[in-house]
Amino acid sequence: MRLLLLLLAILPLAMAAPKSSATDRLAIRYDYFKVYSLFIENEQQLEELKEIYKDISVHFLNELAGPGHSYNIIVGPLLQKYVEGKLNELKIIFKVIVDDLQKLLDKSAVDKDSQMEWESYHTLDTIYDWVDKECAAHDYLECKVIGQSYEGRDIKSIRLSKREGNKAIFLEGNIHAMEWISSATVTFLLNELINSEDPEMQRLSEEYDWIVVPMVNPDGFVYTHEVERLWRKNRRPNGATNSSGLCYGIDMNRNFDYHWGGAGWNIDEPCDHWFGGHEPNTEIEILSLQSFVSSFEDGYIRSYMAFHAYGQYVLLPYGHSNTEFPPNYEQMKRIAAAFSDAASEPYGSAFTYGASGLLNYVVSGAAKDWAYGVKNIPFTCTVELRDKGTYGFFLPSNQITEVGVEVAAGLKGLVNKAAEEGIFD
């Protein structure tokens, strides 16, 4: 039975093989694939959902954290009737939130020849070309290649410093390949700091140094553009195999050496999306990022902000526990509240804030926890960007600018509150 279900799941992909048209972006297409939102009420339903994950080839977009949460899954056309029947049998409440995933993906089609702007998603080459041009145009920007990815692509950094003696804020993007809105938002913020005529944004660019790594996972990002839009990890073969062959990649936001491996769903399954590695600090991209952060003198970087999708959260340390909190947790909550209040002003977007292990799910080895627990940076967070599940990881490109505007507003509120709280002293 399971073999039949696997074949039924794979068949739509084979039938939807990519055309030769130059407009096709991906080798894998999702024509008529549906995205379902499931609400899991209790532990029994959660266990049944795990069995579905084991036995039926559907794509889970979220880690299974516990009951009382909604989870999104992608189901191919030949399996949809079976899955809906199974969910009804288990009395799991569900709804279809995307009728045809490929149509949604096509709304964010990438023009490979486009110049950098924030109405479209862009390729790695376009993003890096823009970074290089900005670096060449402004002497207060110090730009470095901090390392290479497993496949040999550059990992680039930009440091904006207009005045000696400033403290620094670190912005990190696209550690998860499929979260295109992450690097789009980080580059939007960098562009505002460089080119905006907004007096408040220019004041922030004068009074603070800004260190930006817009693309931590270039291999995975390129792979999402060329082969598999749903890819999350990096692209190093991890030594495991399954029925499809070699298993690739580590979830690099599970690979930092701070309470590594202590919690998280399927972080020990090498062929799964959330595999945290056989041990911490195995990935060259993560080692390059850590080495770069550590190259600055202690006390210089006062805030570390990692940008992800989705859910509209400001997630604070710790991730590995829902009962243990940082010594200055209340202070960090006040700063996160300032982000949330300010970010809601442009369009009414509500950001929930608090410890990630408490609000989201318990998971170990994240960048923000390493930055706080190992590097002693006093305010760290993961900002989960739009939306709350309507589009999820596939946010249409016509929302990029709005996301940038609301996050820039939130950033102003956050920095001003952090200064009031003495974070930059």
Short mmCIF file of N, CA and C in Angstrom, two decimals, residues 99-157:
data_model
loop_
_atom_site.label_atom_id
_atom_site.label_comp_id
_atom_site.label_asym_id
_atom_site.label_seq_id
_atom_site.Cartn_x
_atom_site.Cartn_y
_atom_site.Cartn_z
N ASP A 99 -5.24 26.31 -3.80
CA ASP A 99 -5.82 25.31 -4.70
C ASP A 99 -4.82 24.79 -5.72
N ASP A 100 -3.92 25.64 -6.16
CA ASP A 100 -2.94 25.25 -7.16
C ASP A 100 -1.63 25.94 -6.81
N LEU A 101 -0.73 25.19 -6.21
CA LEU A 101 0.52 25.78 -5.72
C LEU A 101 1.34 26.38 -6.84
N GLN A 102 1.34 25.77 -8.02
CA GLN A 102 2.15 26.30 -9.10
C GLN A 102 1.69 27.68 -9.53
N LYS A 103 0.38 27.89 -9.53
CA LYS A 103 -0.12 29.22 -9.88
C LYS A 103 0.36 30.27 -8.88
N LEU A 104 0.39 29.89 -7.61
CA LEU A 104 0.88 30.82 -6.59
C LEU A 104 2.37 31.09 -6.79
N LEU A 105 3.13 30.03 -7.07
CA LEU A 105 4.56 30.23 -7.30
C LEU A 105 4.82 31.11 -8.52
N ASP A 106 3.97 30.96 -9.53
CA ASP A 106 4.16 31.76 -10.74
C ASP A 106 3.91 33.25 -10.50
N LYS A 107 3.18 33.58 -9.42
CA LYS A 107 2.98 35.00 -9.10
C LYS A 107 4.28 35.67 -8.67
N SER A 108 5.26 34.87 -8.30
CA SER A 108 6.56 35.41 -7.89
C SER A 108 7.66 34.97 -8.83
N ALA A 109 7.31 34.80 -10.09
CA ALA A 109 8.30 34.42 -11.09
C ALA A 109 9.44 35.43 -11.11
N VAL A 110 10.64 34.93 -11.31
CA VAL A 110 11.84 35.76 -11.23
C VAL A 110 12.32 36.13 -12.63
N ASP A 111 12.50 37.42 -12.86
CA ASP A 111 13.11 37.90 -14.10
C ASP A 111 14.62 37.91 -13.90
N LYS A 112 15.29 36.95 -14.53
CA LYS A 112 16.73 36.80 -14.29
C LYS A 112 17.55 37.96 -14.81
N ASP A 113 16.97 38.76 -15.69
CA ASP A 113 17.71 39.90 -16.24
C ASP A 113 17.35 41.22 -15.56
N SER A 114 16.54 41.17 -14.51
CA SER A 114 16.07 42.41 -13.90
C SER A 114 17.15 43.05 -13.04
N GLN A 115 17.01 44.35 -12.85
CA GLN A 115 17.85 45.09 -11.92
C GLN A 115 17.24 44.98 -10.53
N MET A 116 18.05 45.26 -9.53
CA MET A 116 17.58 45.11 -8.16
C MET A 116 16.51 46.14 -7.83
N GLU A 117 15.38 45.66 -7.38
CA GLU A 117 14.31 46.48 -6.83
C GLU A 117 13.54 45.58 -5.88
N TRP A 118 12.49 46.12 -5.25
CA TRP A 118 11.81 45.37 -4.21
C TRP A 118 10.32 45.19 -4.53
N GLU A 119 10.08 44.93 -5.84
CA GLU A 119 8.75 44.53 -6.30
C GLU A 119 8.79 43.09 -6.80
N SER A 120 10.00 42.53 -6.93
CA SER A 120 10.19 41.17 -7.45
C SER A 120 11.21 40.45 -6.58
N TYR A 121 11.17 39.13 -6.63
CA TYR A 121 12.25 38.34 -6.07
C TYR A 121 13.37 38.23 -7.11
N HIS A 122 14.59 38.04 -6.64
CA HIS A 122 15.74 38.07 -7.53
C HIS A 122 16.64 36.87 -7.34
N THR A 123 17.47 36.63 -8.35
CA THR A 123 18.46 35.57 -8.28
C THR A 123 19.63 36.01 -7.41
N LEU A 124 20.46 35.06 -7.04
CA LEU A 124 21.66 35.37 -6.26
C LEU A 124 22.56 36.34 -7.02
N ASP A 125 22.71 36.15 -8.32
CA ASP A 125 23.58 37.04 -9.11
C ASP A 125 23.08 38.47 -9.06
N THR A 126 21.78 38.68 -9.19
CA THR A 126 21.23 40.04 -9.15
C THR A 126 21.46 40.67 -7.78
N ILE A 127 21.22 39.90 -6.72
CA ILE A 127 21.44 40.42 -5.36
C ILE A 127 22.90 40.79 -5.16
N TYR A 128 23.81 39.91 -5.55
CA TYR A 128 25.23 40.18 -5.35
C TYR A 128 25.74 41.31 -6.25
N ASP A 129 25.22 41.43 -7.45
CA ASP A 129 25.60 42.55 -8.32
C ASP A 129 25.21 43.87 -7.67
N TRP A 130 24.04 43.92 -7.07
CA TRP A 130 23.60 45.14 -6.38
C TRP A 130 24.50 45.44 -5.19
N VAL A 131 24.82 44.43 -4.41
CA VAL A 131 25.74 44.62 -3.28
C VAL A 131 27.06 45.19 -3.76
N ASP A 132 27.61 44.63 -4.82
CA ASP A 132 28.91 45.09 -5.33
C ASP A 132 28.84 46.55 -5.79
N LYS A 133 27.75 46.92 -6.46
CA LYS A 133 27.61 48.30 -6.94
C LYS A 133 27.50 49.28 -5.78
N GLU A 134 26.73 48.93 -4.77
CA GLU A 134 26.61 49.81 -3.60
C GLU A 134 27.95 49.94 -2.89
N CYS A 135 28.68 48.84 -2.79
CA CYS A 135 29.98 48.89 -2.13
C CYS A 135 30.96 49.79 -2.89
N ALA A 136 30.90 49.72 -4.19
CA ALA A 136 31.79 50.56 -5.00
C ALA A 136 31.42 52.03 -4.94
N ALA A 137 30.15 52.33 -4.64
CA ALA A 137 29.67 53.71 -4.69
C ALA A 137 29.82 54.46 -3.37
N HIS A 138 30.07 53.76 -2.25
CA HIS A 138 30.05 54.41 -0.94
C HIS A 138 31.28 54.00 -0.13
N ASP A 139 32.08 54.99 0.25
CA ASP A 139 33.31 54.66 0.96
C ASP A 139 33.07 54.27 2.42
N TYR A 140 31.85 54.47 2.93
CA TYR A 140 31.58 54.06 4.30
C TYR A 140 31.10 52.60 4.38
N LEU A 141 31.06 51.93 3.24
CA LEU A 141 30.71 50.51 3.22
C LEU A 141 31.99 49.68 3.07
N GLU A 142 32.17 48.74 3.97
CA GLU A 142 33.28 47.79 3.90
C GLU A 142 32.69 46.43 3.55
N CYS A 143 33.07 45.91 2.40
CA CYS A 143 32.45 44.68 1.90
C CYS A 143 33.50 43.57 1.82
N LYS A 144 33.13 42.41 2.33
CA LYS A 144 34.05 41.27 2.38
C LYS A 144 33.33 40.00 1.96
N VAL A 145 34.11 39.09 1.43
CA VAL A 145 33.66 37.71 1.29
C VAL A 145 34.12 36.99 2.55
N ILE A 146 33.17 36.53 3.35
CA ILE A 146 33.53 35.95 4.65
C ILE A 146 33.78 34.45 4.57
N GLY A 147 33.52 33.86 3.41
CA GLY A 147 33.75 32.44 3.22
C GLY A 147 33.05 31.96 1.96
N GLN A 148 33.22 30.70 1.66
CA GLN A 148 32.54 30.08 0.53
C GLN A 148 31.62 28.97 1.03
N SER A 149 30.58 28.75 0.27
CA SER A 149 29.65 27.67 0.57
C SER A 149 30.26 26.32 0.18
N TYR A 150 29.54 25.26 0.45
CA TYR A 150 30.02 23.92 0.10
C TYR A 150 30.28 23.82 -1.40
N GLU A 151 29.42 24.42 -2.23
CA GLU A 151 29.59 24.36 -3.68
C GLU A 151 30.45 25.48 -4.22
N GLY A 152 31.07 26.27 -3.35
CA GLY A 152 32.05 27.26 -3.76
C GLY A 152 31.52 28.64 -4.05
N ARG A 153 30.30 28.93 -3.65
CA ARG A 153 29.77 30.28 -3.85
C ARG A 153 30.19 31.20 -2.71
N ASP A 154 30.36 32.48 -3.04
CA ASP A 154 30.76 33.46 -2.03
C ASP A 154 29.62 33.68 -1.02
N ILE A 155 30.01 33.92 0.23
CA ILE A 155 29.11 34.43 1.26
C ILE A 155 29.59 35.84 1.54
N LYS A 156 28.80 36.83 1.17
CA LYS A 156 29.23 38.22 1.21
C LYS A 156 28.69 38.95 2.43
N SER A 157 29.46 39.91 2.89
CA SER A 157 29.04 40.75 4.00
C SER A 157 29.22 42.21 3.63
#
